[in-house]
Coordinates of C-alpha atoms in Angstrom, one line a residue:
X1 CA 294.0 16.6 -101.6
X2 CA 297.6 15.0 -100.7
X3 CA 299.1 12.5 -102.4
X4 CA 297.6 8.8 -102.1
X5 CA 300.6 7.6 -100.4
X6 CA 300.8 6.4 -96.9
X7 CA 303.1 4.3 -94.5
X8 CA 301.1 2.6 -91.8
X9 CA 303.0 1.0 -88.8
X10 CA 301.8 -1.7 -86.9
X11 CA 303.6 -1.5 -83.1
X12 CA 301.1 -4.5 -81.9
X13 CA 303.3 -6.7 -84.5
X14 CA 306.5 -5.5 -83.4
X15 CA 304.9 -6.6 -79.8
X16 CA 303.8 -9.7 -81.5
X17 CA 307.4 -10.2 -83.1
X18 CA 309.3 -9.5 -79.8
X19 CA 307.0 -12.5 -78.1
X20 CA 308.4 -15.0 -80.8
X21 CA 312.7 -13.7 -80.4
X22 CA 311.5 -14.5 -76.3
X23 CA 310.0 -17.9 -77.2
X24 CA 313.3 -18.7 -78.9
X25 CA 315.5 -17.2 -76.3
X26 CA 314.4 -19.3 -73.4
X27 CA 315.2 -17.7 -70.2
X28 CA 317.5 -14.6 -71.9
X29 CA 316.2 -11.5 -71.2
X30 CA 315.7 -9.1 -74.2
X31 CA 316.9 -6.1 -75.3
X32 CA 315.0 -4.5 -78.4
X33 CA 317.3 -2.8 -80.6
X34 CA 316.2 0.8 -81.7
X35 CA 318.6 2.0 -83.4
X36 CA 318.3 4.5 -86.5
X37 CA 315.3 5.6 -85.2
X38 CA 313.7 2.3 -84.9
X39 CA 314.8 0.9 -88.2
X40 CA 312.8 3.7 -89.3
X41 CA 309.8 3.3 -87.6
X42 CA 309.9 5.9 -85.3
X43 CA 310.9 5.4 -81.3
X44 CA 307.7 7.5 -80.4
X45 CA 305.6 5.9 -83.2
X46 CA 305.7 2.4 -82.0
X47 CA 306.7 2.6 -78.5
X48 CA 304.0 0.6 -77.5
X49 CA 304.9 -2.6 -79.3
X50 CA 308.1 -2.3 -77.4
X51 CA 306.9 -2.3 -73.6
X52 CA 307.7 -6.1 -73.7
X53 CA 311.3 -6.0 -73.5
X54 CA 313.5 -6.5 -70.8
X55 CA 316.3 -3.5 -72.4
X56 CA 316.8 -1.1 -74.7
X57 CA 319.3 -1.0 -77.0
X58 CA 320.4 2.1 -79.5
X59 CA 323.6 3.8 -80.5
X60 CA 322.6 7.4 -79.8
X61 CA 322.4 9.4 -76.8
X62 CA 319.6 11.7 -78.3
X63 CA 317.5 8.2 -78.5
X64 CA 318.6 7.1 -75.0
X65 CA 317.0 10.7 -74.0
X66 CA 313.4 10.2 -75.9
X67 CA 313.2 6.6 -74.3
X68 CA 313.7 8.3 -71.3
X69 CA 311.4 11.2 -71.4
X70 CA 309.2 8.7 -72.7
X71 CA 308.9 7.2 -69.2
X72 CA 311.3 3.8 -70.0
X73 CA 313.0 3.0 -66.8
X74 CA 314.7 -0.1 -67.2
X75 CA 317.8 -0.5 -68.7
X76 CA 319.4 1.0 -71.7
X77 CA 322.3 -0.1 -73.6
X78 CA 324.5 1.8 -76.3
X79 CA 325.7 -0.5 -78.1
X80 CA 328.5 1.6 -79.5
X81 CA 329.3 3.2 -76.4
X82 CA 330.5 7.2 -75.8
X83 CA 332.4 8.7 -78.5
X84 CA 333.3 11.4 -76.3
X85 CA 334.3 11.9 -72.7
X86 CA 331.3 14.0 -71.6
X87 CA 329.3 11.6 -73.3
X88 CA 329.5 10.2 -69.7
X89 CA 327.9 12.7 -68.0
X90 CA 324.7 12.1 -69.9
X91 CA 325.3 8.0 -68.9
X92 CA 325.5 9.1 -65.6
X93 CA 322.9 11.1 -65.5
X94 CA 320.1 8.8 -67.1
X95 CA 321.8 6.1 -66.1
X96 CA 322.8 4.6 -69.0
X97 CA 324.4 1.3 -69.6
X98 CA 327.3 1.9 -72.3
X99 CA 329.2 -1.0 -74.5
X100 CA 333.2 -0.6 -74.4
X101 CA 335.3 -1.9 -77.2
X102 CA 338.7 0.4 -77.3
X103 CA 341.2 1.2 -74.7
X104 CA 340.4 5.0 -75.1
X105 CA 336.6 4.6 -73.4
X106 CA 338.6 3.4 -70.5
X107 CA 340.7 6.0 -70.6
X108 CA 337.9 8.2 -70.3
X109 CA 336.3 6.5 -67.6
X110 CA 339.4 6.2 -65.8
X111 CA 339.4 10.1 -65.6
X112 CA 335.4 10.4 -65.4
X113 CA 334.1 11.6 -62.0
X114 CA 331.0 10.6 -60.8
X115 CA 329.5 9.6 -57.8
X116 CA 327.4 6.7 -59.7
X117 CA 329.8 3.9 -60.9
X118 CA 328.6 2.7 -64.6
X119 CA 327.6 -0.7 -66.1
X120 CA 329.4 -1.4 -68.9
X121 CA 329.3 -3.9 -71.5
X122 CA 332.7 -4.8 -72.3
X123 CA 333.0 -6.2 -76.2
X124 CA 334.8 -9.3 -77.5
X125 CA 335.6 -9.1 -80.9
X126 CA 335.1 -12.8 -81.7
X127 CA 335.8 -12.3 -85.6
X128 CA 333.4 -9.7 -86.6
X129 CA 336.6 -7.6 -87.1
X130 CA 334.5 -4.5 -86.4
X131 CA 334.7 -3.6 -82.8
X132 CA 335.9 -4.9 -79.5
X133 CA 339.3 -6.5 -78.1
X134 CA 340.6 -9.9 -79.0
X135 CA 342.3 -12.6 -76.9
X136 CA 344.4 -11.9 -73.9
X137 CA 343.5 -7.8 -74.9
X138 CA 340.1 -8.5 -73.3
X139 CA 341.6 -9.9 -70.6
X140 CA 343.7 -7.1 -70.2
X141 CA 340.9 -4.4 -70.7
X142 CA 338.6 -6.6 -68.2
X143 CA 341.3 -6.4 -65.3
X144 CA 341.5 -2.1 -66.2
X145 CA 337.7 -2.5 -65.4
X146 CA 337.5 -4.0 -62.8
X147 CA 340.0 -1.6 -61.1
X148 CA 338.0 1.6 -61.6
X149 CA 335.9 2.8 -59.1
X150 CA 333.8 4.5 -61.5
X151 CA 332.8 0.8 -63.5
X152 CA 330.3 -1.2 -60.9
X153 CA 329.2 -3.8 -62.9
X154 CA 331.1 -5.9 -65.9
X155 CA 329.3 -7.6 -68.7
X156 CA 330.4 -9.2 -71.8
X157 CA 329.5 -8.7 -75.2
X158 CA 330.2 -9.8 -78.6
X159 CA 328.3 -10.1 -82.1
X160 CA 328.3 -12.0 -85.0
X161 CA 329.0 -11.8 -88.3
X162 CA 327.6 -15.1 -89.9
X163 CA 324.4 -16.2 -87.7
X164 CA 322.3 -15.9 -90.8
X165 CA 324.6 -17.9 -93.1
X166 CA 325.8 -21.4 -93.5
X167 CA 328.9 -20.8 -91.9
X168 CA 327.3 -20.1 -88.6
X169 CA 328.7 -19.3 -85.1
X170 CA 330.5 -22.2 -83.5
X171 CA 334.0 -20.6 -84.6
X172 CA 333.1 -16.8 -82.9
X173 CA 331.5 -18.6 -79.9
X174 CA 334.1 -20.6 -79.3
X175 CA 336.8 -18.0 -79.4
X176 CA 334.1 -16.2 -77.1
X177 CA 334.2 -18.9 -74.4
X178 CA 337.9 -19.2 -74.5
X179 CA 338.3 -15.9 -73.3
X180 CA 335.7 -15.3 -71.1
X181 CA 335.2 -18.6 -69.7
X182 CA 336.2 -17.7 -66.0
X183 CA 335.5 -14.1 -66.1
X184 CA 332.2 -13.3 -63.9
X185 CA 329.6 -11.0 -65.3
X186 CA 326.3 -11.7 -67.0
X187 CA 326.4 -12.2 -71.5
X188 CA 324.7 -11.1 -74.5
X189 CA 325.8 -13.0 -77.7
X190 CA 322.7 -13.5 -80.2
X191 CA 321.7 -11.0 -82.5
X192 CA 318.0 -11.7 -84.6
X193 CA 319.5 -14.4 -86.5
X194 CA 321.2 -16.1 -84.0
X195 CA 318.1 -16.0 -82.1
X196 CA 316.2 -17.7 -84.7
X197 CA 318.5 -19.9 -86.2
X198 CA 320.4 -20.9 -83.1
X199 CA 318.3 -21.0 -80.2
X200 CA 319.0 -24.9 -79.0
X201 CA 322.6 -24.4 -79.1
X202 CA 323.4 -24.3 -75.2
X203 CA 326.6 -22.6 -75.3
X204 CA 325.0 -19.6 -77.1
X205 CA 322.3 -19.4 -74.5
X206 CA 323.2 -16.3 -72.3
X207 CA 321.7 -13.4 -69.7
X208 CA 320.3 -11.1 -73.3
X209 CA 319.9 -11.6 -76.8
X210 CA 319.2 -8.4 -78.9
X211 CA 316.4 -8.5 -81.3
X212 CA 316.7 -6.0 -84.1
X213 CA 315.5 -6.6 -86.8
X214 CA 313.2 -9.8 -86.5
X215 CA 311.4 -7.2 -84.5
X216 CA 310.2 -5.1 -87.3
X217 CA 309.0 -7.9 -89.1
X218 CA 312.1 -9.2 -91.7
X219 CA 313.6 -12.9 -91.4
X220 CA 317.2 -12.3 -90.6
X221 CA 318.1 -15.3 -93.3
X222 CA 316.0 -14.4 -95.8
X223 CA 315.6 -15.9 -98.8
X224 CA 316.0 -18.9 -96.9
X225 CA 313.6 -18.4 -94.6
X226 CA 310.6 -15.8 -95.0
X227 CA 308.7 -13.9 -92.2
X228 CA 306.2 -17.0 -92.7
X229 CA 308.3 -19.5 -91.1
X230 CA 309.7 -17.5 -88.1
X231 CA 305.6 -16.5 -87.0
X232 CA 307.1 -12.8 -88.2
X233 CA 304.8 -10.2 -89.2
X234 CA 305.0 -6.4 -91.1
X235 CA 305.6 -3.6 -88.4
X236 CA 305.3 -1.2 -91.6
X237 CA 303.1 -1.4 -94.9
X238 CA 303.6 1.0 -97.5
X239 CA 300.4 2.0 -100.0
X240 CA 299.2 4.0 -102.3
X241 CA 296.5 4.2 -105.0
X242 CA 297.0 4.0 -109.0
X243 CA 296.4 7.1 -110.3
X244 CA 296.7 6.3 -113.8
X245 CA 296.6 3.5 -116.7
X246 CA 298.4 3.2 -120.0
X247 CA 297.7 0.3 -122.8
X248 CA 300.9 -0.7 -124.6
X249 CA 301.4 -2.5 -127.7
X250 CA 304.0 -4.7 -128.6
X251 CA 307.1 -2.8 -128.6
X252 CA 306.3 0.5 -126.6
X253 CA 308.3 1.0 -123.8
X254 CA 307.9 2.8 -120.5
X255 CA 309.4 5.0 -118.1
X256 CA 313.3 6.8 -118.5
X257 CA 316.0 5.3 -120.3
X258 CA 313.0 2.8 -122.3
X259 CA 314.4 -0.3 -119.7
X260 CA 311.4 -2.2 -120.5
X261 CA 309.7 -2.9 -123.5
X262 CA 306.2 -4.5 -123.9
X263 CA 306.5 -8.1 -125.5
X264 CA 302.6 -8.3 -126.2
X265 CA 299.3 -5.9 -125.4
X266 CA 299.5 -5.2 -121.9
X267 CA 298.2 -2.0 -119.6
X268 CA 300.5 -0.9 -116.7
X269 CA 299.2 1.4 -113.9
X270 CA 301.0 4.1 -112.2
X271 CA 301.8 4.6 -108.5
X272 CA 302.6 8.0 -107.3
X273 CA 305.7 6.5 -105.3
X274 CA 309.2 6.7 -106.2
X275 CA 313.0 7.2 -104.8
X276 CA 311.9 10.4 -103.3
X277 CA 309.7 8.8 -100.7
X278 CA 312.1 5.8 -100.2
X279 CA 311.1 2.9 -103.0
X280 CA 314.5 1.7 -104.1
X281 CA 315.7 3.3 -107.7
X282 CA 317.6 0.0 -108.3
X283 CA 314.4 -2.2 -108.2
X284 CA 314.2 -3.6 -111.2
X285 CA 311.7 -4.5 -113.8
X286 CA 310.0 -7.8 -111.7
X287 CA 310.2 -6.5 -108.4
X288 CA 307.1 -7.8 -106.2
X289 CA 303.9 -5.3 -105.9
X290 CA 300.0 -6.0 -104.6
X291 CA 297.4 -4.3 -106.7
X292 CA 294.4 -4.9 -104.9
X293 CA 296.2 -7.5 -103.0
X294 CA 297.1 -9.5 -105.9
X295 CA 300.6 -10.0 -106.8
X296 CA 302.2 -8.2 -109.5
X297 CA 305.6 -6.4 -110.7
X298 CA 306.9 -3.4 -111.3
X299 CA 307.8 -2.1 -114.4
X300 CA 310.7 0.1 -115.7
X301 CA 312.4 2.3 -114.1
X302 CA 311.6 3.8 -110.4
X303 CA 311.4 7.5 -110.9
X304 CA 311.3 10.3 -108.6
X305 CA 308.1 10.1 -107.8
X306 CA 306.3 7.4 -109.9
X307 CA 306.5 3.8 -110.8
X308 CA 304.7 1.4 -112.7
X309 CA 303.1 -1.9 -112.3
X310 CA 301.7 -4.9 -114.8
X311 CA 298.2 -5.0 -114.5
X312 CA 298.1 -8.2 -116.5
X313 CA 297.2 -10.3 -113.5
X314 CA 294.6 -8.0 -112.4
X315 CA 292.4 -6.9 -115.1
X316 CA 289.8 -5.1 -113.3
X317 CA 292.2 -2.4 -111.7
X318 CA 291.8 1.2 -112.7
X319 CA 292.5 4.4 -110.8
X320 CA 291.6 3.8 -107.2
X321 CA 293.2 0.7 -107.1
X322 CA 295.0 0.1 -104.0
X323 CA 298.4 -0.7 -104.2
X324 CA 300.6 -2.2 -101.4
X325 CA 304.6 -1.3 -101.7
X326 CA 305.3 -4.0 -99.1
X327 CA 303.5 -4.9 -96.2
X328 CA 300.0 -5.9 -95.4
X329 CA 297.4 -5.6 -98.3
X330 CA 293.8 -6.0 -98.9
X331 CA 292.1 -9.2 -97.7
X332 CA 294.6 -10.5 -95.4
X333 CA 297.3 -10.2 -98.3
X334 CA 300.9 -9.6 -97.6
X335 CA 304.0 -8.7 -99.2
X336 CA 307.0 -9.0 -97.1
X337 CA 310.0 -6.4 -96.9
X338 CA 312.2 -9.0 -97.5
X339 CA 311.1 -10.0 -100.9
X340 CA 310.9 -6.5 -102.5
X341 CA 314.3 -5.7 -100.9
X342 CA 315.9 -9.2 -102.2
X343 CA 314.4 -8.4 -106.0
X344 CA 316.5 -4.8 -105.5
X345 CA 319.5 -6.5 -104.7
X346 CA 319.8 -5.2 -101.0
X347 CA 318.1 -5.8 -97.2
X348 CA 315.1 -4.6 -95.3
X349 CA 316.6 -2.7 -93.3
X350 CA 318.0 -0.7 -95.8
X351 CA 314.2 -0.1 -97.1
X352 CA 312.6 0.8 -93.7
X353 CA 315.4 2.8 -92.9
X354 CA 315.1 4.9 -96.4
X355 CA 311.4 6.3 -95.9
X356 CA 311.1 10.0 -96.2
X357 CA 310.1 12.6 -94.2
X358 CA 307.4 13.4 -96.4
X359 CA 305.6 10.4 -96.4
X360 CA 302.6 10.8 -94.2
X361 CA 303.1 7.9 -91.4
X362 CA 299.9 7.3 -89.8
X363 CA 300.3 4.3 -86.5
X364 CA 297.1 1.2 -86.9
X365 CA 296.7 -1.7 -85.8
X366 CA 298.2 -4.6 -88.0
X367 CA 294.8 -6.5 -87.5
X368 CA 292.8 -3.1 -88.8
X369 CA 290.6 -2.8 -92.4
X370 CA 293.4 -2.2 -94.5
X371 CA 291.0 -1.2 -97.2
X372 CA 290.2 2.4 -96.5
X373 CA 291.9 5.3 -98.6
X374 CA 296.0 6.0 -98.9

């Protein structure tokens, strides 16, 4: 028998999330980001939660391949753009719509030959400081463009690095609209949180926003807001089963490096999940867990392959008790992402992005029993 652990992913929730970034993005059309192999998730393994987008948006050419010998014909964006100069071959080839930020990607279409000119996205860096050309430079890299046969079509492009935050986005968009303001081309400006958080501010509104991660089922702004105010919901759930109990007395400890020490009688169960299959070696004593769907915390240190969790608040678990990582749980129960990665001192995407390969990932609907074995 394998080990009771399990990741279930939930692709009619990532359809379900996609539906709520489009309510919020009026008439924009969407591009899903799928980058890092879907946050994680797995292109193949939830492709169908993503046949509601408008675009596709990754950074690698081997995933703009799979989308395409998955049957997606409509457009496809990397967001980084080539890195190469045959990278354009391959954007010619599967027609591929390509982000340019640097005078060297113009070079190299500038010397590309091709008898199918390109759509490009070409990148403001509005204060991200990351990629893309500022002031009169865009400008200057618009009008190189422009002159190229091999360039058809010129959007415009920029991201930004405070959506989620008090600060906000007035100061990016406006350096934004100052430089673009009577340049032609269709826009794409709001990542997840400016999607959410911004949605009713006109001079944000554009052709595309890009959902990422609100997609998968984190709130962009968390702890501010949770997955329960945006209408988000889990695209993944981790689980597994307690395979053991200990009672503790006052003063025992547990787990490497005795980080936690029992203040009164207490038993703790153990979870055959640790770093190895992706749970966070920094969560700390407190971070969030469902045993049987009811809410607990971890305790001690994450090992390898184990941690433990209080079973004060749930006296009646022994081994067989189903334990939920993050994600949904028992009896409608859920325990988002965004709480156990905020306990570790990181983000979801982080988290989804860390699961191991040998985690057996098995694809349900989000709506299924999620009571049968790990």
């Amino acid at each position: 028998m394998p080990r009771p652990i399990e990741a279930l992913l939930h692709p009619d929730a990532l359809a379900s999330n996609l539906q709520v970034a489009r309510r919020h993005a009026g008439d924009a059309r969407l591009w899903a980001v799928i980058k890092a192999n879907a946050y994680g998730h797995g292109i193949e393994r939830i492709w169908p939660g993503l046949l509601g987008a408008d675009g596709l948006a990754m950074l690698d050419l081997d995933e703009a391949q799979r989308v395409r010998n998955l049957g997606w014909r409509g457009p496809v964006l990397l967001l980084e753009g080539c890195f190469e100069p045959r990278d354009l071959e391959l954007c010619s080839r599967l027609n591929l719509w390509h982000v340019v930020h640097h005078e060297t990607q113009i070079d190299w279409l500038a010397a590309h030959k091709t008898h199918q000119p390109h759509r490009v996205f070409l990148k403001m860096n509005s204060g991200m400081n990351r990629l893309g050309f500022t002031g009169d430079h865009l400008r200057s890299a618009w009008t190189r463009l422009n002159a190229l046969p091999q360039v058809d079509e010129i959007s415009l492009v920029t991201h930004f690095s405070d959506a989620d935050g008090p600060r906000g986005i007035a100061h990016q968009v406006a350096a934004f609209h100052a430089a673009t303001h009577d340049l032609p081309g269709e826009r794409s400006l709001s990542n997840s949180a400016a999607i959410l958080r911004h949605a009713e501010a006109a001079d944000v509104r554009a052709d595309w926003v890009r959902s990422g991660i609100l997609s998968y089922g984190s709130a962009p702004d968390f702890p501010e807001h949770d997955i329960a105010h945006w209408g988000l919901a889990p695209a993944m759930t981790l689980r597994s089963r307690l395979i053991s109990t200990q009672t503790l007395q006052p003063g025992d400890t547990g787990g490497y490096g005795r980080r936690f020490r029992a203040e009164h009688p207490m038993r703790i169960g153990i979870v055959p999940w640790g770093y190895a299959d992706g749970y966070p070696r920094h969560a700390p004593t407190g971070t969030p867990v469902l045993v049987d769907g009811v809410r607990t915390t971890t305790v001690g240190r994450v090992s390898m392959d184990m941690l433990a969790v209080d079973l004060t608040p749930v006296p009646l678990a022994e081994v067989g008790s189903e334990v939920t990582l993050w994600g949904n749980g028992p009896d409608g129960s859920v325990l988002p992402i965004d709480e156990v990665a905020h306990a570790a001192g990181t983000i979801g995407y982080e988290l989804m992005c860390a699961l191991a390969l040998r985690v057996p990932v098995r694809v349900v609907d989000s709506a299924q029993d999620m009571s049968g074995s790990a």
